[in-house]
CSV table of C-alpha atoms in Angstrom, one decimal:
chain,number,residue,atom,x,y,z
D,237,GLU,CA,-158.2,-25.1,119.7
D,238,GLN,CA,-160.8,-22.2,118.4
D,239,VAL,CA,-163.6,-24.4,119.4
D,240,ARG,CA,-162.4,-24.9,123.1
D,241,ALA,CA,-161.7,-20.8,123.3
D,242,ALA,CA,-165.0,-20.5,122.1
D,243,ALA,CA,-166.6,-23.1,124.7
D,244,THR,CA,-164.2,-21.5,127.6
D,245,PHE,CA,-165.4,-18.3,126.3
D,246,ASP,CA,-169.2,-19.3,126.6
D,247,LEU,CA,-168.8,-20.8,130.1
D,248,LEU,CA,-166.8,-17.9,131.8
D,249,PHE,CA,-169.4,-15.3,130.5
D,250,SER,CA,-172.0,-17.2,130.6
D,251,GLU,CA,-173.5,-17.0,127.1
D,252,SER,CA,-176.9,-17.6,126.3
D,253,ASP,CA,-177.5,-17.3,122.9
D,254,ARG,CA,-174.7,-19.1,120.6
D,255,HIS,CA,-176.1,-20.9,118.0
D,256,GLY,CA,-174.9,-21.5,114.3
D,257,GLN,CA,-176.2,-18.6,113.5
D,258,ASN,CA,-173.9,-16.5,116.0
D,259,VAL,CA,-170.6,-18.6,115.0
D,260,PHE,CA,-168.6,-17.2,111.7
D,261,VAL,CA,-166.1,-19.4,110.3
D,262,ASP,CA,-164.0,-17.7,107.4
D,263,GLU,CA,-162.5,-18.8,104.0
D,264,ASP,CA,-159.3,-19.8,106.4
D,265,TYR,CA,-161.6,-21.8,108.8
D,266,GLN,CA,-161.1,-19.4,111.4
D,267,LEU,CA,-163.5,-19.6,113.5
D,268,SER,CA,-165.3,-16.4,115.7
D,269,VAL,CA,-168.5,-16.5,118.1
D,270,ILE,CA,-170.8,-12.9,117.2
D,271,ASP,CA,-173.4,-11.1,118.8
D,272,ASN,CA,-172.3,-11.6,122.2
D,273,GLU,CA,-175.2,-10.2,124.1
D,274,GLY,CA,-176.4,-13.0,125.8
D,275,ALA,CA,-173.9,-12.8,128.2
D,276,TYR,CA,-174.3,-13.0,131.9
D,277,GLY,CA,-177.3,-15.0,131.8
D,278,PRO,CA,-177.9,-19.0,131.6
D,279,THR,CA,-175.2,-20.9,129.4
D,280,ASN,CA,-177.0,-22.0,126.6
D,281,SER,CA,-174.4,-22.9,124.0
D,282,MET,CA,-174.1,-24.9,121.0
D,283,PHE,CA,-170.5,-25.9,121.9
D,284,ILE,CA,-171.3,-27.0,125.4
D,285,PRO,CA,-173.2,-30.2,125.9
D,286,GLY,CA,-175.9,-29.9,128.7
D,287,THR,CA,-178.0,-27.0,127.2
D,288,GLN,CA,-180.9,-26.5,125.0
D,289,LYS,CA,-178.6,-25.0,122.3
D,290,TYR,CA,-176.3,-28.4,122.2
D,291,GLU,CA,-179.4,-30.4,122.6
D,292,ILE,CA,-181.5,-29.2,119.3
D,293,TYR,CA,-178.2,-29.8,117.5
D,294,ARG,CA,-177.7,-33.2,119.1
D,295,ILE,CA,-181.4,-34.6,118.7
D,296,GLY,CA,-183.2,-32.0,117.1
D,297,TYR,CA,-185.7,-28.5,117.6
D,298,ASN,CA,-189.0,-30.7,117.4
D,299,ALA,CA,-187.5,-32.9,120.1
D,300,VAL,CA,-186.2,-30.3,122.5
D,301,CYS,CA,-189.0,-28.0,122.5
D,302,CYS,CA,-191.6,-28.9,120.4
D,303,GLY,CA,-194.3,-26.8,122.3
D,304,ASN,CA,-192.8,-23.6,120.9
D,305,LEU,CA,-193.9,-25.6,117.0
D,306,PRO,CA,-197.8,-25.4,116.0
D,307,PRO,CA,-200.0,-27.8,117.6
D,308,GLY,CA,-199.7,-31.9,117.1
D,309,ASN,CA,-196.2,-31.4,117.3
D,310,CYS,CA,-195.5,-32.9,120.7
D,311,PRO,CA,-194.4,-34.6,122.4
D,312,GLY,CA,-191.5,-34.3,119.3
D,313,ARG,CA,-189.4,-37.5,118.2
D,314,PRO,CA,-185.3,-37.5,118.5
D,315,GLY,CA,-183.6,-37.0,114.9
D,316,PRO,CA,-180.2,-37.7,113.5
D,317,ALA,CA,-177.4,-35.5,115.2
D,318,SER,CA,-177.3,-31.8,112.7
D,319,PRO,CA,-173.2,-31.7,112.1
D,320,GLU,CA,-172.7,-28.5,114.1
D,321,THR,CA,-172.7,-31.1,116.9
D,322,LEU,CA,-169.1,-32.0,115.3
D,323,LEU,CA,-168.1,-28.3,117.5
D,324,ASP,CA,-168.9,-30.0,121.2
D,325,TYR,CA,-165.9,-28.9,123.1
D,326,ARG,CA,-165.0,-32.6,124.0
D,327,CYS,CA,-164.1,-33.5,120.6
D,328,HIS,CA,-161.7,-30.8,120.3
D,329,ALA,CA,-159.9,-30.9,123.7
D,330,PRO,CA,-157.3,-33.7,124.8
D,331,GLY,CA,-159.1,-36.5,126.2
D,332,GLY,CA,-162.2,-35.2,126.1
D,333,LYS,CA,-162.3,-32.3,128.7
D,334,ILE,CA,-160.8,-28.8,129.5
D,335,GLY,CA,-160.2,-29.3,132.9
D,336,PHE,CA,-157.5,-26.7,133.8
D,337,GLU,CA,-156.4,-26.2,130.7
D,338,TYR,CA,-157.5,-23.3,129.0
D,339,PRO,CA,-156.7,-21.4,126.4
D,340,PRO,CA,-153.6,-19.4,126.4
D,341,GLY,CA,-154.1,-16.1,128.8
D,342,VAL,CA,-157.5,-17.6,130.1
D,343,MET,CA,-156.2,-19.2,133.3
D,344,SER,CA,-154.3,-15.6,134.4
D,345,PHE,CA,-157.5,-13.4,133.6
D,346,VAL,CA,-159.7,-16.0,135.8
D,347,LYS,CA,-157.4,-16.2,138.9
D,348,LYS,CA,-156.9,-11.9,138.1
D,349,LEU,CA,-161.1,-11.6,139.0
D,350,ALA,CA,-161.3,-14.5,141.1
D,351,GLY,CA,-159.1,-11.8,143.3
D,352,MET,CA,-161.3,-9.2,142.7
D,353,SER,CA,-164.7,-8.4,144.5
D,354,ALA,CA,-168.0,-8.0,142.5
D,355,ASP,CA,-167.6,-4.2,143.1
D,356,ALA,CA,-164.0,-3.7,141.8
D,357,ILE,CA,-165.0,-6.0,138.5
D,358,PHE,CA,-168.0,-3.7,138.2
D,359,SER,CA,-165.7,-0.4,138.3
D,360,HIS,CA,-162.3,-1.7,136.5
D,361,TYR,CA,-164.4,-3.1,133.9
D,362,LYS,CA,-166.9,-0.4,133.3
D,363,MET,CA,-169.7,-2.8,133.0
D,364,SER,CA,-173.4,-1.5,133.0
D,365,ARG,CA,-175.1,-3.7,135.5
D,366,LEU,CA,-173.5,-4.8,139.1
D,367,GLU,CA,-175.5,-8.3,138.1
D,368,HIS,CA,-173.0,-9.1,135.4
D,369,ALA,CA,-170.2,-9.0,137.7
D,370,GLN,CA,-171.6,-10.8,140.3
D,371,VAL,CA,-172.1,-13.9,137.7
D,372,LEU,CA,-168.5,-13.2,136.2
D,373,LYS,CA,-167.0,-12.7,139.4
D,374,GLN,CA,-168.8,-16.3,140.9
D,375,ARG,CA,-167.6,-17.9,137.4
D,376,VAL,CA,-163.9,-17.1,137.7
D,377,MET,CA,-164.4,-18.4,141.2
D,378,TRP,CA,-165.6,-22.1,139.8
D,379,MET,CA,-163.3,-22.0,137.2
D,380,SER,CA,-160.3,-21.2,139.3
D,381,GLU,CA,-161.2,-23.8,141.7
D,382,LEU,CA,-163.0,-26.3,140.1
D,383,GLY,CA,-162.0,-26.0,136.5
D,384,PHE,CA,-164.4,-26.6,133.4
D,385,GLU,CA,-166.2,-29.7,133.9
D,386,GLU,CA,-167.2,-29.3,137.4
D,387,THR,CA,-168.2,-25.7,137.0
D,388,LEU,CA,-170.1,-26.4,133.9
D,389,GLY,CA,-172.1,-29.4,136.5
D,390,LYS,CA,-172.7,-26.3,138.9
D,391,VAL,CA,-173.8,-23.9,136.1
D,392,LEU,CA,-176.2,-26.8,134.7
D,393,ALA,CA,-177.5,-27.9,138.2
D,394,MET,CA,-178.8,-24.0,138.3
D,395,GLN,CA,-180.9,-24.3,135.0
D,396,GLU,CA,-184.3,-25.7,135.2
D,397,PRO,CA,-184.2,-29.3,133.6
D,398,GLY,CA,-185.5,-29.2,129.9
D,399,ASP,CA,-188.6,-30.7,129.6
D,400,GLY,CA,-188.9,-31.6,125.6
D,401,VAL,CA,-191.9,-28.9,125.0
D,402,ARG,CA,-190.8,-25.4,126.3
D,403,TYR,CA,-188.0,-23.4,124.4
D,404,GLY,CA,-185.2,-21.1,126.4
D,405,ASN,CA,-182.2,-20.2,127.2
D,406,ASN,CA,-182.2,-21.6,131.1
D,407,PHE,CA,-182.7,-25.3,130.5
D,408,SER,CA,-180.5,-27.8,131.2
D,409,TYR,CA,-179.8,-31.4,129.6
D,410,LYS,CA,-178.3,-34.4,130.5
D,411,ILE,CA,-175.2,-34.9,128.9
D,412,HIS,CA,-174.6,-37.7,126.4
D,413,PRO,CA,-171.2,-38.8,125.2
D,414,PRO,CA,-169.9,-36.7,122.4
D,415,CYS,CA,-170.4,-37.1,118.9
D,416,CYS,CA,-167.3,-36.0,116.9
D,417,ASP,CA,-167.0,-38.4,113.5
D,418,VAL,CA,-169.5,-38.4,110.5
D,419,ASN,CA,-168.4,-41.4,109.8
D,420,THR,CA,-170.0,-43.3,113.4
D,421,CYS,CA,-172.5,-41.2,114.6
D,422,ASN,CA,-175.7,-40.7,113.4
D,423,ILE,CA,-175.7,-37.2,111.5
D,424,ARG,CA,-178.0,-36.2,109.0
D,425,LYS,CA,-176.1,-37.0,106.0
D,426,HIS,CA,-177.3,-34.6,103.6
D,427,HIS,CA,-176.2,-31.6,105.7
D,428,ALA,CA,-172.8,-34.2,106.4
D,429,LEU,CA,-169.5,-32.7,106.4
D,430,LYS,CA,-166.7,-34.2,104.7
D,431,THR,CA,-163.9,-35.0,106.3
D,432,ASP,CA,-160.9,-35.2,104.1
């Protein structure tokens, strides 16, 4: 439930900087997302396939954005997945999809905002920029009418296709099947999580 909630948060608020250093897991295995200043930009989250942060964990930094490394690293070669790929929301959602089965309270929030104008959202929530309210308004409309996966498809279609060279938040990638099991996926073994 926590991973689905984090993925829903990141898609809803268009989080552009959700990587492993912005996810905190406490000693009771409770997950918290932190450092959310990247909201209302392009969507780029380790929980959401098709985004650059996710793709970096899936096949490696050098295969996704080799141009950000010293000369001689391009083209990058895909490597084993990082254990963080196990946080793909599809591994934590029944049937691998969220659809309209948002975490508790999300659909009522989405419907409330869908019934408001961007100006009303901006004013009611005392937002600092009207453009943020406009992004949020568009997102709640899609999520209320299309569900999670179709909204994700629209979001990724608005982002530039990743080319394996450039690093940035506004790139999208082909969505591959999820890797939900360290025993069957090509996970870096020296970093693999225990699955007892």
